[in-house]
Amino acid sequence: MTQTAPVAGIAEIDPLSAVTHPDPYPYYRELAASLPFFRDKGLGLWVAAGRREVAAVLAHPDCCVRPSAQPVPPSLAGTAAGELFGQLVRMNDGAAHAPLKALLMPMLAGIDPDSAAQRSVALARMLDAGEAARNAMSGKDINRWLFTLPVVTVADLLGLPVAGDGGKAVEVAQRVAAFAAAQSPLADGQAVAAGAQAAQWLGQWLADAAPGDGPLPALREAAHGAGIAPQAVAANIIGLLVQACEATAALAGSTLLRLGRGEPQWEAPLDVVVARVARDDPPVQNTRRFLAADAQLCGHAVKAGDAVLVLLAAASCSGPADGERAWTFGHGRHACPGDRLAQALAAATVAALRARGVDPVALARAFRYRPSLNARIPHFL
Ligand code: HEM
């Protein structure tokens, strides 16, 4: 079935604008029930909304994370950001990336979420030192913390030199955010240029970084032994910081909002609240796949080059919580290996902000969502 206006009765919302809509969940549920897989002519995309369909697309061998003719987004091609992007295991289905992925995944799995949370307490104190003395944190300060503490904690856990130099730590986080923002289809020329500069800066910083205590020396040695280029290892280390950036900020921010709405059931322990937010107000609302060949997908004939928008958020809100894993972390070959770490970091960031007097009730009164086609990131005013 080919459709343009997906769900009657819910106007002014489509599968992309849903990401930043105040309450997209009735729309997603309706879509999952009535149009679990359809062609949205207006957007030029297939859309998977039903649970079964979302899982089928993510599991399909011909559904790849990039269009085969376009391994790097055209806006980044030819820049340092494009070069870095092209080496990320996250953005590749090629066999060439499998050996590095096989080293990165156990390394991430070896990071204990509880130790990560503890480490972020110390790093939060370091960030305090760089804050101007003032009575209360502004929305701007809070936004900066959301984009800094998780990234700096991941860098520290990997053994990168961020502890002890709050100024450098903040700059690393800002560069990571600039590189992440440049990857968005909404990025303008200025954002793309800042992303290219950030990629270059991060590459140099990593090259100059003295090896600390952490898993990186072992990773580099194993990669060397497997004949993997050091540049690919470096790109993917930066890639981990990028993965930790927007989505974790979104999860922490949405948790603050949930706490600010003050429903009694949210008096649960913070890690429980974070896990519920990951399921019912998911930070990553969708991901995309591109057909590498003509195929039959969810009962439809799809063509090589077609793109599928995979509505993780619709799958998440349209049935009971099944299993441990929230849909926002993806499924299948590219599923997020940082899911437990991300939830621990989000909880630690919320706890750090609350310990500094941030009042979620006040925050929930003045925010908007940052423009994005896939991440639901609160921006506090
Ligand atoms: C709330 C925070 C996070 C969310 C919602 C999230 C979500 C996701 C999703 C949806 C994917 C799969 C994308 C796809 O299939 O198209 C993914 C992949 C990935 N994530 Fe996360 N992520 C988060 C935090 C993190 C953190 C903290 C790390 C590590 C430090 C991480 C590392 C990765 C990596 C390496 C991949 C690529 C896996 C692959 O391609 O095989 N993520 N993430």
Short mmCIF file of C-alpha atoms and ligand atoms in Angstrom, two decimals:
data_model
loop_
_atom_site.label_atom_id
_atom_site.label_comp_id
_atom_site.label_asym_id
_atom_site.label_seq_id
_atom_site.Cartn_x
_atom_site.Cartn_y
_atom_site.Cartn_z
CA MET A 1 0.00 0.00 0.00
CA THR A 2 1.28 3.46 -0.88
CA GLN A 3 0.19 6.30 1.36
CA THR A 4 0.82 9.95 1.73
CA ALA A 5 -1.26 11.13 4.66
CA PRO A 6 -0.57 8.33 7.11
CA VAL A 7 -3.12 8.67 9.87
CA ALA A 8 -6.44 10.43 9.54
CA GLY A 9 -7.31 12.67 12.46
CA ILE A 10 -3.78 13.46 13.51
CA ALA A 11 -2.87 16.35 11.28
CA GLU A 12 0.31 18.42 11.35
CA ILE A 13 2.49 15.47 12.26
CA ASP A 14 4.47 13.07 10.10
CA PRO A 15 7.07 10.40 10.88
CA LEU A 16 9.88 12.99 10.92
CA SER A 17 8.16 15.90 12.67
CA ALA A 18 6.99 13.39 15.32
CA VAL A 19 10.55 13.36 16.71
CA THR A 20 10.19 16.83 18.19
CA HIS A 21 6.38 16.92 18.61
CA PRO A 22 5.17 17.61 22.19
CA ASP A 23 3.33 14.25 22.36
CA PRO A 24 3.88 12.01 19.33
CA TYR A 25 2.92 8.75 21.06
CA PRO A 26 -0.80 8.54 20.15
CA TYR A 27 0.28 9.13 16.54
CA TYR A 28 2.98 6.44 16.67
CA ARG A 29 0.57 3.93 18.23
CA GLU A 30 -2.04 4.60 15.59
CA LEU A 31 0.55 4.24 12.85
CA ALA A 32 1.89 0.96 14.25
CA ALA A 33 -1.66 -0.42 14.39
CA SER A 34 -3.00 0.81 11.07
CA LEU A 35 0.03 1.24 8.79
CA PRO A 36 2.84 -0.93 10.13
CA PHE A 37 4.81 -0.66 6.86
CA PHE A 38 4.05 1.85 4.14
CA ARG A 39 5.48 4.19 1.55
CA ASP A 40 5.28 7.85 2.54
CA LYS A 41 5.25 9.54 -0.85
CA GLY A 42 5.69 13.02 0.58
CA LEU A 43 8.87 12.06 2.42
CA GLY A 44 10.06 9.69 -0.30
CA LEU A 45 10.66 6.99 2.32
CA TRP A 46 9.31 3.61 3.29
CA VAL A 47 8.24 3.73 6.93
CA ALA A 48 8.34 0.78 9.34
CA ALA A 49 6.21 1.40 12.44
CA GLY A 50 4.94 -1.99 13.64
CA ARG A 51 7.12 -3.99 16.01
CA ARG A 52 7.38 -6.95 13.69
CA GLU A 53 8.18 -4.70 10.74
CA VAL A 54 10.82 -2.69 12.65
CA ALA A 55 12.53 -5.93 13.69
CA ALA A 56 12.28 -7.36 10.16
CA VAL A 57 13.92 -4.32 8.56
CA LEU A 58 16.75 -4.25 11.11
CA ALA A 59 17.34 -7.97 10.55
CA HIS A 60 17.16 -7.92 6.73
CA PRO A 61 20.51 -8.66 5.05
CA ASP A 62 19.88 -6.14 2.24
CA CYS A 63 19.03 -3.28 4.62
CA CYS A 64 22.26 -1.34 5.12
CA VAL A 65 23.12 1.67 7.28
CA ARG A 66 24.25 3.79 4.31
CA PRO A 67 23.18 3.99 0.66
CA SER A 68 25.70 1.85 -1.28
CA ALA A 69 26.54 4.70 -3.66
CA GLN A 70 27.02 7.17 -0.82
CA PRO A 71 29.13 5.81 2.06
CA VAL A 72 29.62 9.36 3.39
CA PRO A 73 26.94 12.10 3.43
CA PRO A 74 27.68 14.38 0.44
CA SER A 75 27.89 17.47 2.67
CA LEU A 76 30.80 15.91 4.61
CA ALA A 77 32.59 14.26 1.66
CA GLY A 78 36.10 15.59 1.11
CA THR A 79 36.41 17.03 4.64
CA ALA A 80 38.15 15.69 7.75
CA ALA A 81 34.66 14.94 9.11
CA GLY A 82 33.84 12.86 6.01
CA GLU A 83 37.09 10.92 6.29
CA LEU A 84 36.37 10.13 9.92
CA PHE A 85 32.73 9.23 9.23
CA GLY A 86 33.75 6.81 6.47
CA GLN A 87 35.74 4.71 8.96
CA LEU A 88 33.05 4.30 11.61
CA VAL A 89 31.85 0.74 12.18
CA ARG A 90 28.47 2.28 13.08
CA MET A 91 28.11 3.57 9.53
CA ASN A 92 29.30 0.47 7.70
CA ASP A 93 28.12 -2.96 6.72
CA GLY A 94 31.33 -3.78 4.86
CA ALA A 95 33.26 -6.90 5.81
CA ALA A 96 36.41 -4.75 6.11
CA HIS A 97 35.05 -3.25 9.35
CA ALA A 98 34.18 -6.54 11.02
CA PRO A 99 37.61 -7.20 12.64
CA LEU A 100 37.67 -3.78 14.31
CA LYS A 101 34.07 -4.12 15.43
CA ALA A 102 34.98 -7.49 16.95
CA LEU A 103 37.58 -5.67 19.10
CA LEU A 104 35.48 -2.61 19.96
CA MET A 105 32.40 -4.46 21.19
CA PRO A 106 34.08 -6.51 23.96
CA MET A 107 36.03 -3.41 25.00
CA LEU A 108 32.77 -1.51 25.52
CA ALA A 109 31.15 -4.49 27.20
CA GLY A 110 34.07 -4.49 29.65
CA ILE A 111 33.18 -1.02 30.95
CA ASP A 112 31.21 -1.45 34.14
CA PRO A 113 28.20 0.93 34.28
CA ASP A 114 28.44 1.30 38.07
CA SER A 115 32.08 2.36 37.90
CA ALA A 116 31.11 4.76 35.10
CA ALA A 117 28.51 6.36 37.37
CA GLN A 118 31.08 6.69 40.17
CA ARG A 119 33.65 8.19 37.86
CA SER A 120 31.16 10.78 36.66
CA VAL A 121 30.73 12.03 40.25
CA ALA A 122 34.43 12.96 40.37
CA LEU A 123 34.34 14.46 36.88
CA ALA A 124 31.29 16.55 37.77
CA ARG A 125 33.33 18.08 40.60
CA MET A 126 36.03 18.94 38.12
CA LEU A 127 33.45 20.68 35.90
CA ASP A 128 32.26 22.68 38.93
CA ALA A 129 35.66 24.29 39.14
CA GLY A 130 35.21 25.77 35.67
CA GLU A 131 31.75 27.20 36.42
CA ALA A 132 31.39 30.89 37.19
CA ALA A 133 30.19 31.47 40.77
CA ARG A 134 26.46 32.12 40.64
CA ASN A 135 23.38 31.28 42.65
CA ALA A 136 21.55 28.96 40.31
CA MET A 137 22.31 27.09 37.10
CA SER A 138 20.68 28.57 34.00
CA GLY A 139 19.08 26.54 31.20
CA LYS A 140 22.23 27.19 29.20
CA ASP A 141 24.44 25.72 31.94
CA ILE A 142 22.20 22.67 32.18
CA ASN A 143 22.28 22.11 28.42
CA ARG A 144 26.07 22.34 28.54
CA TRP A 145 26.26 19.78 31.36
CA LEU A 146 24.02 17.35 29.47
CA PHE A 147 26.36 17.52 26.49
CA THR A 148 29.55 17.42 28.55
CA LEU A 149 29.43 15.05 31.51
CA PRO A 150 28.52 11.80 29.66
CA VAL A 151 31.08 12.42 26.89
CA VAL A 152 33.85 13.36 29.30
CA THR A 153 33.08 10.29 31.40
CA VAL A 154 33.33 7.97 28.39
CA ALA A 155 36.62 9.63 27.39
CA ASP A 156 37.94 9.17 30.91
CA LEU A 157 36.84 5.52 31.08
CA LEU A 158 38.70 4.87 27.86
CA GLY A 159 41.80 6.36 29.50
CA LEU A 160 41.89 9.64 27.59
CA PRO A 161 43.34 12.63 29.45
CA VAL A 162 40.31 14.71 30.43
CA ALA A 163 40.47 14.48 34.24
CA GLY A 164 42.46 17.26 35.84
CA ASP A 165 41.84 19.83 33.11
CA GLY A 166 38.23 20.98 33.18
CA GLY A 167 38.81 23.50 30.38
CA LYS A 168 40.18 20.83 28.06
CA ALA A 169 37.37 18.43 29.01
CA VAL A 170 34.72 21.01 28.09
CA GLU A 171 36.47 21.73 24.81
CA VAL A 172 36.62 18.01 23.94
CA ALA A 173 32.88 17.73 24.61
CA GLN A 174 32.15 20.83 22.52
CA ARG A 175 34.15 19.45 19.58
CA VAL A 176 32.41 16.08 19.86
CA ALA A 177 29.02 17.85 19.83
CA ALA A 178 30.06 19.90 16.77
CA PHE A 179 31.10 16.75 14.91
CA ALA A 180 27.85 15.00 15.90
CA ALA A 181 25.74 18.00 14.79
CA ALA A 182 27.46 18.13 11.39
CA GLN A 183 26.16 14.63 10.63
CA SER A 184 22.53 15.76 10.77
CA PRO A 185 20.70 16.28 7.47
CA LEU A 186 19.57 19.58 9.04
CA ALA A 187 23.16 20.88 9.39
CA ASP A 188 23.76 24.15 7.52
CA GLY A 189 27.06 25.20 5.93
CA GLN A 190 28.34 26.69 9.15
CA ALA A 191 27.58 23.55 11.16
CA VAL A 192 29.25 21.36 8.55
CA ALA A 193 32.36 23.57 8.58
CA ALA A 194 32.46 23.47 12.39
CA GLY A 195 32.11 19.67 12.25
CA ALA A 196 35.03 19.36 9.83
CA GLN A 197 37.17 21.54 12.06
CA ALA A 198 36.11 19.54 15.11
CA ALA A 199 37.02 16.24 13.42
CA GLN A 200 40.48 17.58 12.69
CA TRP A 201 40.91 18.94 16.22
CA LEU A 202 39.79 15.67 17.80
CA GLY A 203 42.11 13.64 15.57
CA GLN A 204 45.07 15.78 16.64
CA TRP A 205 44.08 15.70 20.32
CA LEU A 206 43.85 11.92 20.23
CA ALA A 207 47.19 11.61 18.43
CA ASP A 208 48.86 13.79 21.09
CA ALA A 209 47.12 12.15 24.07
CA ALA A 210 49.48 10.30 26.38
CA PRO A 211 48.12 6.79 26.98
CA GLY A 212 46.48 6.57 30.42
CA ASP A 213 44.95 3.73 32.42
CA GLY A 214 42.22 2.27 30.31
CA PRO A 215 41.50 -0.22 27.58
CA LEU A 216 42.94 1.83 24.68
CA PRO A 217 46.54 0.55 24.66
CA ALA A 218 45.27 -3.05 24.54
CA LEU A 219 42.81 -2.12 21.78
CA ARG A 220 45.54 -0.46 19.73
CA GLU A 221 47.85 -3.42 20.17
CA ALA A 222 45.18 -5.96 19.21
CA ALA A 223 44.24 -3.84 16.19
CA HIS A 224 47.88 -3.62 15.14
CA GLY A 225 48.16 -7.42 15.45
CA ALA A 226 45.08 -7.81 13.25
CA GLY A 227 46.50 -5.48 10.58
CA ILE A 228 43.92 -2.74 11.23
CA ALA A 229 45.05 0.80 10.30
CA PRO A 230 45.69 3.05 13.30
CA GLN A 231 43.55 5.76 11.63
CA ALA A 232 40.54 3.44 11.68
CA VAL A 233 41.09 2.77 15.39
CA ALA A 234 41.41 6.50 16.11
CA ALA A 235 38.26 7.32 14.11
CA ASN A 236 36.25 4.76 16.05
CA ILE A 237 37.51 5.97 19.42
CA ILE A 238 36.21 9.42 18.49
CA GLY A 239 33.11 7.64 17.18
CA LEU A 240 32.41 6.26 20.65
CA LEU A 241 32.46 9.76 22.12
CA VAL A 242 30.09 10.89 19.38
CA GLN A 243 27.70 8.00 20.09
CA ALA A 244 27.70 9.01 23.74
CA CYS A 245 26.85 12.63 22.97
CA GLU A 246 23.41 13.57 21.67
CA ALA A 247 21.48 10.45 22.63
CA THR A 248 22.69 10.38 26.22
CA ALA A 249 22.03 14.13 26.56
CA ALA A 250 18.53 13.41 25.24
CA LEU A 251 17.93 10.61 27.72
CA ALA A 252 19.16 12.66 30.67
CA GLY A 253 17.16 15.72 29.54
CA SER A 254 13.96 13.72 29.06
CA THR A 255 14.45 12.15 32.48
CA LEU A 256 14.63 15.63 34.02
CA LEU A 257 11.40 16.51 32.22
CA ARG A 258 9.72 13.35 33.48
CA LEU A 259 10.78 14.13 37.04
CA GLY A 260 9.59 17.70 36.57
CA ARG A 261 6.10 16.57 35.67
CA GLY A 262 5.93 15.16 39.16
CA GLU A 263 3.73 12.13 38.58
CA PRO A 264 3.81 10.00 41.76
CA GLN A 265 5.08 6.89 39.99
CA TRP A 266 8.28 8.78 39.21
CA GLU A 267 9.35 8.61 42.78
CA ALA A 268 11.00 5.33 41.82
CA PRO A 269 14.82 5.07 42.04
CA LEU A 270 16.52 7.15 39.36
CA ASP A 271 17.83 4.18 37.36
CA VAL A 272 14.27 2.85 37.13
CA VAL A 273 12.97 6.22 35.92
CA VAL A 274 15.73 6.40 33.28
CA ALA A 275 14.92 2.89 32.04
CA ARG A 276 11.22 3.81 31.73
CA VAL A 277 12.01 7.03 29.90
CA ALA A 278 14.18 5.05 27.45
CA ARG A 279 11.06 3.01 26.67
CA ASP A 280 8.28 5.54 26.69
CA ASP A 281 9.93 8.81 25.71
CA PRO A 282 12.85 7.38 23.74
CA PRO A 283 15.90 9.57 23.05
CA VAL A 284 16.52 8.06 19.60
CA GLN A 285 13.17 7.87 17.84
CA ASN A 286 14.17 6.42 14.51
CA THR A 287 17.01 5.13 12.39
CA ARG A 288 17.35 4.51 8.67
CA ARG A 289 18.20 1.67 6.37
CA PHE A 290 18.99 1.68 2.65
CA LEU A 291 18.28 -1.20 0.29
CA ALA A 292 21.42 -2.67 -1.24
CA ALA A 293 19.33 -4.79 -3.67
CA ASP A 294 15.74 -5.23 -4.83
CA ALA A 295 13.95 -7.24 -2.15
CA GLN A 296 10.66 -8.30 -0.62
CA LEU A 297 10.31 -6.47 2.67
CA CYS A 298 7.31 -6.83 4.96
CA GLY A 299 5.23 -8.02 2.01
CA HIS A 300 6.26 -5.15 -0.29
CA ALA A 301 8.53 -5.10 -3.31
CA VAL A 302 11.26 -2.58 -2.47
CA LYS A 303 13.98 -1.44 -4.84
CA ALA A 304 17.75 -1.12 -4.52
CA GLY A 305 18.48 2.42 -3.29
CA ASP A 306 15.13 2.82 -1.47
CA ALA A 307 15.34 4.22 2.04
CA VAL A 308 13.40 2.95 5.05
CA LEU A 309 12.69 5.08 8.11
CA VAL A 310 12.58 2.67 11.04
CA LEU A 311 10.38 4.07 13.81
CA LEU A 312 11.98 2.67 16.96
CA ALA A 313 9.74 4.93 19.05
CA ALA A 314 6.59 3.52 17.44
CA ALA A 315 7.75 -0.03 18.16
CA SER A 316 8.50 1.01 21.71
CA CYS A 317 5.14 2.55 22.55
CA SER A 318 2.87 0.14 20.72
CA GLY A 319 3.00 -2.91 22.94
CA PRO A 320 4.08 -4.20 26.32
CA ALA A 321 7.69 -3.76 27.44
CA ASP A 322 9.11 -7.02 26.12
CA GLY A 323 12.53 -8.14 27.18
CA GLU A 324 15.24 -6.09 28.79
CA ARG A 325 16.30 -4.02 25.88
CA ALA A 326 14.56 -0.76 24.98
CA TRP A 327 13.87 -0.30 21.24
CA THR A 328 15.61 3.08 21.29
CA PHE A 329 18.93 1.19 21.38
CA GLY A 330 18.18 -0.57 18.11
CA HIS A 331 18.20 -4.29 17.35
CA GLY A 332 20.19 -6.70 15.23
CA ARG A 333 23.62 -6.22 13.65
CA HIS A 334 24.00 -2.56 14.58
CA ALA A 335 22.31 -2.64 17.97
CA CYS A 336 23.84 -0.24 20.47
CA PRO A 337 26.53 -1.88 22.57
CA GLY A 338 26.44 1.09 24.97
CA ASP A 339 22.87 0.69 26.24
CA ARG A 340 23.64 -0.06 29.88
CA LEU A 341 26.47 2.42 29.98
CA ALA A 342 24.24 5.11 28.43
CA GLN A 343 21.53 4.62 31.05
CA ALA A 344 24.08 4.73 33.87
CA LEU A 345 25.58 7.93 32.43
CA ALA A 346 22.17 9.56 32.00
CA ALA A 347 21.22 8.73 35.60
CA ALA A 348 24.57 10.03 36.86
CA THR A 349 24.14 13.27 34.91
CA VAL A 350 20.63 13.82 36.27
CA ALA A 351 21.87 13.06 39.80
CA ALA A 352 24.78 15.51 39.38
CA LEU A 353 22.43 18.28 38.23
CA ARG A 354 19.96 17.66 41.04
CA ALA A 355 22.81 17.70 43.55
CA ARG A 356 23.64 21.17 42.20
CA GLY A 357 20.17 22.44 42.97
CA VAL A 358 18.54 22.02 39.55
CA ASP A 359 14.75 21.89 39.94
CA PRO A 360 13.12 19.60 37.33
CA VAL A 361 9.71 21.23 37.92
CA ALA A 362 11.06 24.61 36.84
CA LEU A 363 12.84 23.03 33.86
CA ALA A 364 9.66 21.34 32.62
CA ARG A 365 8.03 24.78 32.37
CA ALA A 366 10.50 26.23 29.86
CA PHE A 367 12.02 24.03 27.20
CA ARG A 368 11.73 23.12 23.54
CA TYR A 369 13.16 20.25 21.54
CA ARG A 370 16.30 20.84 19.50
CA PRO A 371 15.68 20.59 15.76
CA SER A 372 16.45 16.98 14.81
CA LEU A 373 15.11 14.29 12.50
CA ASN A 374 15.92 11.40 14.81
CA ALA A 375 16.83 12.45 18.37
CA ARG A 376 14.41 13.92 20.92
CA ILE A 377 16.71 16.28 22.80
CA PRO A 378 15.20 18.75 25.27
CA HIS A 379 16.76 22.19 25.19
CA PHE A 380 16.16 24.10 28.40
CA LEU A 381 15.48 27.82 28.10
C1 HEM B 1 20.80 7.03 25.41
C2 HEM B 1 21.92 6.87 24.75
C3 HEM B 1 22.06 6.03 23.51
C4 HEM B 1 21.11 5.63 22.61
C5 HEM B 1 19.60 5.89 22.64
C6 HEM B 1 21.80 4.88 21.59
C7 HEM B 1 21.17 4.32 20.49
C8 HEM B 1 21.81 3.66 19.49
C9 HEM B 1 21.16 3.11 18.32
C10 HEM B 1 19.67 3.23 17.99
C11 HEM B 1 22.10 2.50 17.58
C12 HEM B 1 21.87 1.71 16.31
C13 HEM B 1 21.66 2.56 15.13
C14 HEM B 1 21.16 1.76 13.97
O1 HEM B 1 20.91 0.56 14.04
O2 HEM B 1 20.95 2.38 12.92
C15 HEM B 1 23.37 2.66 18.27
C16 HEM B 1 24.56 2.17 17.81
C17 HEM B 1 25.73 2.31 18.50
N1 HEM B 1 25.92 2.87 19.74
FE1 HEM B 1 24.51 3.75 20.88
N2 HEM B 1 23.12 4.82 21.88
C18 HEM B 1 23.34 5.51 23.05
C19 HEM B 1 24.54 5.66 23.71
C20 HEM B 1 25.71 5.05 23.37
C21 HEM B 1 26.94 5.09 24.14
C22 HEM B 1 27.11 5.77 25.49
C23 HEM B 1 27.87 4.38 23.43
C24 HEM B 1 29.29 4.09 23.75
C25 HEM B 1 30.10 4.82 24.40
C26 HEM B 1 27.22 3.90 22.22
C27 HEM B 1 27.85 3.19 21.23
C28 HEM B 1 27.25 2.77 20.06
C29 HEM B 1 27.97 2.11 18.98
C30 HEM B 1 29.46 1.80 18.92
C31 HEM B 1 27.02 1.82 17.98
C32 HEM B 1 27.27 1.15 16.65
C33 HEM B 1 27.04 -0.31 16.72
C34 HEM B 1 27.17 -0.96 15.36
O3 HEM B 1 27.01 -0.32 14.32
O4 HEM B 1 27.42 -2.15 15.35
N3 HEM B 1 25.92 4.33 22.22
N4 HEM B 1 23.15 3.36 19.44
#
